[in-house]
Amino acid sequence: MFMLIPALLLALPWWTLVWAPTGGTGTLFWIGTAVVAVLFACLPVAMFLGHGPAQSDPAVIVGDALLGVSWVFFAWSVIGVFVRGALTVIGVDDPARPVAAGVAITALALTGWGVYEARRVPRVRTVDVAIRGLAPGLDGLRMVVVTDTHYAALNRVRWSEKVVDVVNGLEPDIACHAGDLADGSVEKRQTQVDPLGKVVAPLGRFYITGNHEYFGDAQGWIDYMAALGWQPLHNEHRTLTRDGDRLVIAGIDDPTGRGLPGHGPDLPAALTGADPDLPVVLLAHQPKQIADAVAAGVALQISGHTHGGQIWPFHYLVRLDQPVVAGLSRHANNTQLYTSRGTGFWGPPLRVFAPSEITVLVLHPEPA
């Protein structure tokens, strides 16, 4: 599988961009074939050195970038196959060359744009959410959500500082980080995470684990975020008060945590002792945790994890695993789910048709 995936990603672009327009002969064919062969050799080696035992950050950067570019060229080569077939049907003579040119230009342009979208400070997305049972004193409560920051091999300290500036400029009552904080140990990534300690939110700053914390040092990140002044919600809740009215905010672990003693989602434990008459806002990293939220009568679940697909058309694959890819959705028992496209990116430093976001959820009482 380690060799098969790069082979599949590169074979179709090779056929579309190299073999088909050249007929398998000539200088351009051999140059193009050599380039694809080098990529095929480099991609698995870089991924192994980066994500394997060596944990080499330079290799991570190279391998993830090659993976992202390969996916973009693969996706548009698939489209090129259908376009070529349609042109052949309508009688266009030798459509291979114009199709190859179109695929190459489109893929290169989207790769450049995708890098820009991934590295930029996210846009702010404001969403009004009507909450059943929300008391009047909490009308207009502002929850600012960041998630899936994935601080990793690329040093993004300055980006992190700019994100915090944006968050503070939004004047949140509550700040939330919905998991996948960083890839790697606290020792390696803490300088990128440190700016989060400057977030200001009068009613509290809350953090939950995502699945990626459990690929590294989940307890270490829980402890470190607590040291920065954030309140980790490790299957627990807090009751918040404003103008005499109250709201419960709860958080549960990611399901990946079940492999670590003392971790794993436990919503009944998280809500133990909570006033059953108060609306509950739940932080749960994966949208598919909505089933438990519905059963518990949660008013609003806030999730990330999907990245909105991150690189089109990957969202179709995400949808096979998750009930929602992005946005506000309503589920059974009058439970709502907001799924963020994420603030950072994972792996390939690209975002294509899935822009990152810093989310402002403005809560209002649901009309009777």
XYZ file of C-alpha atoms in Angstrom, residues 102-251:
150
model
C -5.838 22.313 -19.855
C -5.170 19.841 -17.037
C -1.616 21.114 -16.512
C -2.597 24.793 -16.443
C -5.584 24.201 -14.153
C -3.662 21.986 -11.725
C -0.713 24.375 -11.525
C -2.981 27.370 -10.954
C -4.985 25.579 -8.253
C -1.809 24.390 -6.550
C -0.525 27.953 -6.285
C -3.885 29.243 -5.107
C -4.204 26.336 -2.662
C -0.867 27.157 -1.032
C -1.955 30.775 -0.613
C -5.304 29.736 0.894
C -3.642 27.361 3.355
C -1.016 29.821 4.566
C -3.211 32.908 4.833
C -4.867 34.098 8.051
C -8.351 32.537 7.906
C -11.426 34.498 7.007
C -13.963 35.149 9.754
C -17.284 33.383 9.381
C -20.149 34.641 11.559
C -23.157 32.394 12.131
C -26.271 33.161 14.169
C -27.533 30.119 16.068
C -30.933 29.926 17.747
C -30.678 27.784 20.893
C -33.716 26.234 22.531
C -34.029 27.217 26.177
C -31.394 29.947 26.022
C -32.185 32.596 28.625
C -32.515 36.281 27.641
C -29.378 37.284 29.521
C -27.337 35.134 27.127
C -28.817 36.571 23.933
C -25.976 37.665 21.651
C -23.346 35.538 23.421
C -20.302 35.311 21.153
C -18.419 32.033 20.908
C -15.270 32.236 18.792
C -14.106 28.862 17.539
C -10.721 27.825 16.193
C -9.951 24.209 15.450
C -7.591 21.943 13.541
C -4.668 24.341 13.802
C -2.311 21.375 13.284
C 0.865 23.150 14.313
C 3.484 20.945 12.696
C 6.734 20.886 10.701
C 6.198 24.260 9.014
C 6.929 26.874 11.663
C 3.829 29.088 11.851
C 4.524 31.196 14.931
C 3.740 34.443 13.137
C 0.567 32.943 11.641
C -0.460 31.855 15.140
C 0.061 35.367 16.468
C -2.079 36.834 13.677
C -4.861 34.321 14.374
C -4.869 35.373 18.026
C -5.031 39.042 17.001
C -8.100 38.281 14.873
C -9.743 36.263 17.655
C -9.232 39.037 20.212
C -10.510 41.606 17.742
C -13.784 39.670 17.582
C -14.285 40.264 21.325
C -15.393 36.745 22.245
C -17.325 35.985 25.396
C -16.133 32.386 25.060
C -13.173 31.028 23.071
C -13.030 27.396 21.983
C -10.419 25.172 20.410
C -12.136 22.041 19.089
C -9.115 19.764 18.786
C -6.216 18.739 16.537
C -4.088 21.414 18.139
C -0.697 20.173 16.953
C 1.134 17.298 15.277
C 4.104 16.392 17.400
C 5.235 16.705 20.977
C 4.849 19.681 23.268
C 8.611 20.125 23.189
C 8.678 20.424 19.374
C 5.541 22.531 18.831
C 5.015 24.643 21.953
C 6.459 27.859 20.456
C 3.747 27.791 17.792
C 1.035 27.128 20.390
C 2.237 29.736 22.910
C 0.410 32.698 21.290
C -2.924 31.044 22.195
C -2.158 32.018 25.781
C -2.911 35.636 24.795
C -6.532 34.952 23.765
C -8.947 36.999 25.892
C -12.447 35.655 26.626
C -14.188 36.782 29.838
C -16.363 33.675 30.266
C -13.604 31.202 29.544
C -11.268 29.537 27.044
C -12.016 25.852 26.455
C -10.072 23.104 24.702
C -10.730 19.478 23.762
C -8.538 16.832 22.192
C -8.811 15.821 18.566
C -7.659 12.564 17.035
C -4.180 13.920 16.230
C -3.339 14.568 19.870
C -3.632 10.807 20.343
C -1.052 10.181 17.637
C 1.402 12.000 19.908
C 1.169 13.170 23.522
C -2.481 13.902 24.309
C -2.034 14.264 28.062
C 0.965 16.511 27.488
C -1.125 18.860 25.352
C -3.975 18.836 27.856
C -1.554 19.847 30.587
C 0.152 22.457 28.426
C -3.082 24.140 27.380
C -4.078 24.269 31.044
C -0.749 25.943 31.781
C -1.570 28.562 29.111
C -4.816 29.365 30.922
C -7.198 27.322 28.775
C -9.644 24.930 30.456
C -9.388 21.441 28.955
C -12.793 19.746 28.935
C -11.672 16.146 29.390
C -15.136 14.548 29.565
C -16.354 17.326 31.835
C -18.423 20.495 31.841
C -18.555 24.023 33.212
C -21.594 26.160 34.004
C -21.226 29.728 32.761
C -23.183 32.738 33.989
C -23.895 36.084 32.350
C -26.421 38.653 33.605
C -27.754 36.057 36.028
C -28.528 33.468 33.329
C -26.636 30.222 32.865
C -25.367 27.927 30.121
C -23.547 24.586 30.246
C -20.478 24.075 28.078
C -19.159 20.526 27.941
C -16.402 18.718 26.122
